[in-house]
Amino acid sequence: MSNQIKNKLMSGELKAGDRLPAERDLALELGVGRPAVREALRTLEISGIVETRKGTKGGAFVCEGSPEMLTRSLQDLAMLGHISPSSLAEVRIIISGAVVRLACERGEAEDFDAIEANIEDIQRWADAGDLTRRAEAAVQFFQLLAKATRNDVLVVLMDSLGAILRHFAIERQPAKYRPELIPVRWNMLKHMRARATTKAVAEMNHYLEIVHSDVLNRMPSRAEASAKSKPAVPAKSRGKT
């Protein structure tokens, strides 16, 4: 039944913000019992596709959609040891390279101007000692790069991968300010404005090499994550066969 509702979304029959029919009406329309409707709505709510609102104007509504669900799923897999930190970093390098290439090809003057203003913000907050705002601006740097590609999927992937790596790194200890990244950003922007794709991608690779050398050292290894996810063995049962 949840697949039938998803099909309505894909066909455009339902869109973000729409209110779904009442349980009774959905059951009649889809030819299923009301318990099946409730179960399907719970599944869709867990997936972030539908949200339930209370009150006289409440009901089940189609969500706007958010990359947080993808981020959360990948985070869970990493925490359980199914995805290694090095795999996440490798995929980020691959996708970031594709983002820079498309940004060089499709980016417009206004995109590059926004990135320039962002780098200036990063420098200003760093000089002011406001590392929280500097970190927020650094996140926005990648968002602006992805936006310049005109590809919504790349925007989601860049957000998710960056968020996961930051989550695990900062969970262990606060992120460090890396002043050597400022000139790398400026060089990347210069090459993108010139449509010098190879040079711009090289700067992105240099950027991520610096970041990942620090981040990966502060992320749990696959073995650590796997061990952390396993239940502890009761003391009195240890040593028994």
Short mmCIF file of C-alpha atoms in Angstrom, two decimals:
data_model
loop_
_atom_site.label_atom_id
_atom_site.label_comp_id
_atom_site.label_asym_id
_atom_site.label_seq_id
_atom_site.Cartn_x
_atom_site.Cartn_y
_atom_site.Cartn_z
CA MET A 1 0.00 0.00 0.00
CA SER A 2 2.88 2.36 0.79
CA ASN A 3 4.16 1.67 -2.74
CA GLN A 4 0.82 2.75 -4.18
CA ILE A 5 1.12 6.10 -2.41
CA LYS A 6 4.72 6.43 -3.61
CA ASN A 7 3.53 5.78 -7.17
CA LYS A 8 1.05 8.65 -6.80
CA LEU A 9 3.94 10.89 -5.77
CA MET A 10 6.07 9.82 -8.70
CA SER A 11 3.22 10.38 -11.16
CA GLY A 12 2.56 13.85 -9.78
CA GLU A 13 -0.91 12.93 -8.55
CA LEU A 14 0.35 13.78 -5.06
CA LYS A 15 2.91 16.46 -4.27
CA ALA A 16 4.63 18.00 -1.26
CA GLY A 17 2.16 19.65 1.10
CA ASP A 18 -0.85 17.66 -0.07
CA ARG A 19 -3.12 16.17 2.55
CA LEU A 20 -3.85 12.47 2.10
CA PRO A 21 -7.45 11.25 2.24
CA ALA A 22 -8.78 9.98 5.56
CA GLU A 23 -7.95 6.38 6.53
CA ARG A 24 -11.43 5.18 5.61
CA ASP A 25 -11.30 6.82 2.18
CA LEU A 26 -7.79 5.50 1.49
CA ALA A 27 -8.88 1.99 2.47
CA LEU A 28 -11.82 2.14 0.04
CA GLU A 29 -9.74 3.69 -2.75
CA LEU A 30 -6.93 1.16 -2.48
CA GLY A 31 -9.06 -1.86 -1.62
CA VAL A 32 -7.40 -2.67 1.70
CA GLY A 33 -8.37 -2.70 5.36
CA ARG A 34 -7.86 0.28 7.66
CA PRO A 35 -5.14 -1.54 9.67
CA ALA A 36 -3.15 -1.88 6.43
CA VAL A 37 -3.59 1.85 5.81
CA ARG A 38 -2.33 2.70 9.32
CA GLU A 39 0.70 0.44 8.89
CA ALA A 40 1.51 1.94 5.50
CA LEU A 41 1.25 5.48 6.89
CA ARG A 42 3.58 4.56 9.76
CA THR A 43 6.09 3.19 7.25
CA LEU A 44 5.89 6.34 5.14
CA GLU A 45 6.27 8.53 8.24
CA ILE A 46 9.40 6.66 9.33
CA SER A 47 10.76 7.13 5.81
CA GLY A 48 10.18 10.87 6.02
CA ILE A 49 7.67 10.86 3.16
CA VAL A 50 4.57 11.61 5.22
CA GLU A 51 4.01 13.51 8.46
CA THR A 52 1.02 13.24 10.77
CA ARG A 53 -0.45 16.42 12.23
CA LYS A 54 -2.87 16.61 15.15
CA GLY A 55 -5.91 18.81 15.60
CA THR A 56 -9.02 19.67 13.63
CA LYS A 57 -6.93 20.50 10.56
CA GLY A 58 -4.67 17.54 11.09
CA GLY A 59 -4.16 14.37 9.13
CA ALA A 60 -1.43 12.81 7.01
CA PHE A 61 0.47 15.24 4.79
CA VAL A 62 3.14 14.69 2.15
CA CYS A 63 6.47 16.08 3.40
CA GLU A 64 8.59 18.59 1.53
CA GLY A 65 11.47 16.12 1.49
CA SER A 66 14.89 16.46 3.06
CA PRO A 67 18.37 14.97 2.57
CA GLU A 68 18.40 14.26 6.31
CA MET A 69 16.92 10.80 5.73
CA LEU A 70 19.82 9.83 3.46
CA THR A 71 22.30 11.32 5.92
CA ARG A 72 20.75 9.43 8.83
CA SER A 73 20.75 6.13 6.95
CA LEU A 74 24.41 6.45 5.99
CA GLN A 75 25.31 7.55 9.52
CA ASP A 76 23.60 4.46 10.95
CA LEU A 77 25.48 2.19 8.54
CA ALA A 78 28.77 3.85 9.47
CA MET A 79 28.04 3.57 13.20
CA LEU A 80 27.28 -0.13 12.77
CA GLY A 81 30.56 -0.66 10.96
CA HIS A 82 29.03 -1.44 7.56
CA ILE A 83 30.67 1.60 5.95
CA SER A 84 34.29 2.48 6.62
CA PRO A 85 35.47 6.07 7.12
CA SER A 86 37.89 5.66 4.22
CA SER A 87 35.02 4.59 1.93
CA LEU A 88 33.04 7.69 2.87
CA ALA A 89 36.07 9.90 2.22
CA GLU A 90 36.75 8.20 -1.11
CA VAL A 91 33.18 8.72 -2.31
CA ARG A 92 33.30 12.34 -1.19
CA ILE A 93 36.44 12.88 -3.28
CA ILE A 94 34.78 11.33 -6.34
CA ILE A 95 31.55 13.30 -5.98
CA SER A 96 33.34 16.56 -5.11
CA GLY A 97 35.42 16.22 -8.27
CA ALA A 98 32.25 15.78 -10.32
CA VAL A 99 30.72 18.80 -8.60
CA VAL A 100 33.69 21.02 -9.43
CA ARG A 101 33.72 19.84 -13.06
CA LEU A 102 30.02 20.65 -13.49
CA ALA A 103 30.38 23.93 -11.61
CA CYS A 104 33.13 24.92 -14.05
CA GLU A 105 30.85 24.03 -16.95
CA ARG A 106 27.49 25.33 -15.70
CA GLY A 107 28.32 27.91 -13.05
CA GLU A 108 27.39 31.50 -13.76
CA ALA A 109 28.90 34.76 -12.56
CA GLU A 110 26.38 35.01 -9.73
CA ASP A 111 27.36 31.54 -8.46
CA PHE A 112 31.04 32.45 -8.39
CA ASP A 113 30.26 35.80 -6.74
CA ALA A 114 28.34 33.94 -3.99
CA ILE A 115 31.29 31.59 -3.45
CA GLU A 116 33.66 34.58 -3.28
CA ALA A 117 31.47 36.25 -0.63
CA ASN A 118 31.39 32.97 1.28
CA ILE A 119 35.19 32.66 1.36
CA GLU A 120 35.38 36.24 2.64
CA ASP A 121 32.90 35.27 5.39
CA ILE A 122 35.01 32.26 6.36
CA GLN A 123 38.08 34.48 6.66
CA ARG A 124 36.21 37.16 8.61
CA TRP A 125 34.76 34.74 11.16
CA ALA A 126 38.14 33.05 11.53
CA ASP A 127 39.86 36.39 12.15
CA ALA A 128 37.17 37.24 14.73
CA GLY A 129 37.75 33.92 16.50
CA ASP A 130 34.14 32.83 15.94
CA LEU A 131 34.81 29.20 15.00
CA THR A 132 31.12 28.27 15.10
CA ARG A 133 30.17 30.73 12.37
CA ARG A 134 33.34 29.92 10.48
CA ALA A 135 32.34 26.25 10.47
CA GLU A 136 28.83 27.13 9.29
CA ALA A 137 30.28 29.21 6.45
CA ALA A 138 32.62 26.36 5.53
CA VAL A 139 29.60 24.05 5.19
CA GLN A 140 27.91 26.63 2.99
CA PHE A 141 30.97 26.70 0.72
CA PHE A 142 30.22 23.15 -0.42
CA GLN A 143 26.51 23.88 -0.70
CA LEU A 144 27.25 26.79 -3.04
CA LEU A 145 29.57 24.64 -5.13
CA ALA A 146 26.88 21.99 -5.49
CA LYS A 147 24.24 24.60 -6.30
CA ALA A 148 26.40 25.83 -9.20
CA THR A 149 26.10 22.38 -10.84
CA ARG A 150 22.32 22.83 -11.33
CA ASN A 151 21.96 19.19 -10.23
CA ASP A 152 19.68 18.55 -7.25
CA VAL A 153 21.04 15.04 -6.63
CA LEU A 154 24.58 16.33 -6.24
CA VAL A 155 23.36 18.95 -3.77
CA VAL A 156 21.85 16.20 -1.59
CA LEU A 157 24.89 13.93 -1.84
CA MET A 158 27.35 16.71 -1.00
CA ASP A 159 25.28 17.72 2.03
CA SER A 160 24.94 14.14 3.28
CA LEU A 161 28.56 13.07 2.91
CA GLY A 162 29.89 16.27 4.45
CA ALA A 163 27.45 16.02 7.37
CA ILE A 164 28.41 12.40 8.13
CA LEU A 165 32.15 13.04 8.13
CA ARG A 166 31.71 16.15 10.30
CA HIS A 167 29.43 14.27 12.70
CA PHE A 168 31.90 11.51 13.44
CA ALA A 169 34.92 13.80 13.56
CA ILE A 170 33.39 16.46 15.84
CA GLU A 171 31.87 13.77 18.07
CA ARG A 172 35.40 12.76 19.05
CA GLN A 173 36.87 16.23 19.46
CA PRO A 174 36.21 19.78 18.22
CA ALA A 175 37.25 20.52 14.65
CA LYS A 176 40.43 22.49 14.16
CA TYR A 177 40.73 25.66 12.16
CA ARG A 178 42.92 25.06 9.12
CA PRO A 179 44.09 28.47 7.82
CA GLU A 180 45.91 26.77 4.93
CA LEU A 181 42.51 25.97 3.39
CA ILE A 182 41.71 29.63 2.66
CA PRO A 183 44.19 29.99 -0.24
CA VAL A 184 43.07 26.61 -1.59
CA ARG A 185 39.49 27.89 -1.75
CA TRP A 186 40.63 31.07 -3.51
CA ASN A 187 42.63 29.07 -6.06
CA MET A 188 39.69 26.77 -6.69
CA LEU A 189 37.40 29.73 -7.32
CA LYS A 190 39.95 31.38 -9.62
CA HIS A 191 40.18 28.25 -11.76
CA MET A 192 36.39 27.81 -11.85
CA ARG A 193 35.92 31.37 -13.08
CA ALA A 194 38.48 30.63 -15.80
CA ARG A 195 36.72 27.32 -16.63
CA ALA A 196 40.05 25.60 -15.93
CA THR A 197 38.43 22.33 -14.88
CA THR A 198 41.56 20.21 -14.33
CA LYS A 199 43.18 22.83 -12.12
CA ALA A 200 39.98 23.43 -10.15
CA VAL A 201 39.54 19.69 -9.48
CA ALA A 202 43.19 19.46 -8.40
CA GLU A 203 42.55 22.20 -5.83
CA MET A 204 39.48 20.35 -4.55
CA ASN A 205 41.53 17.16 -4.20
CA HIS A 206 44.19 19.14 -2.32
CA TYR A 207 41.50 20.62 -0.07
CA LEU A 208 40.02 17.21 0.78
CA GLU A 209 43.45 15.68 1.31
CA ILE A 210 44.09 18.25 4.04
CA VAL A 211 40.62 17.88 5.58
CA HIS A 212 40.48 14.10 5.46
CA SER A 213 43.94 13.65 6.96
CA ASP A 214 42.56 15.35 10.06
CA VAL A 215 39.00 14.02 9.98
CA LEU A 216 39.80 10.35 9.37
CA ASN A 217 42.19 10.28 12.32
CA ARG A 218 39.28 11.31 14.55
CA MET A 219 36.69 8.93 13.14
CA PRO A 220 36.10 5.40 14.50
CA SER A 221 37.58 2.60 12.44
CA ARG A 222 35.36 -0.16 11.05
CA ALA A 223 36.46 -2.47 13.89
CA GLU A 224 35.78 0.16 16.56
CA ALA A 225 32.34 0.94 15.18
CA SER A 226 31.46 -2.75 14.91
CA ALA A 227 32.61 -3.44 18.47
CA LYS A 228 30.65 -0.44 19.74
CA SER A 229 27.46 -1.74 18.13
CA LYS A 230 27.70 -5.19 19.76
CA PRO A 231 26.04 -5.78 23.15
CA ALA A 232 28.43 -6.19 26.07
CA VAL A 233 28.96 -9.74 27.34
CA PRO A 234 27.81 -10.14 30.98
CA ALA A 235 30.80 -10.50 33.31
CA LYS A 236 29.71 -13.83 34.81
CA SER A 237 29.35 -15.43 31.38
CA ARG A 238 32.86 -14.56 30.22
CA GLY A 239 35.31 -17.38 29.96
CA LYS A 240 32.60 -20.05 29.68
CA THR A 241 32.37 -22.36 26.68
#
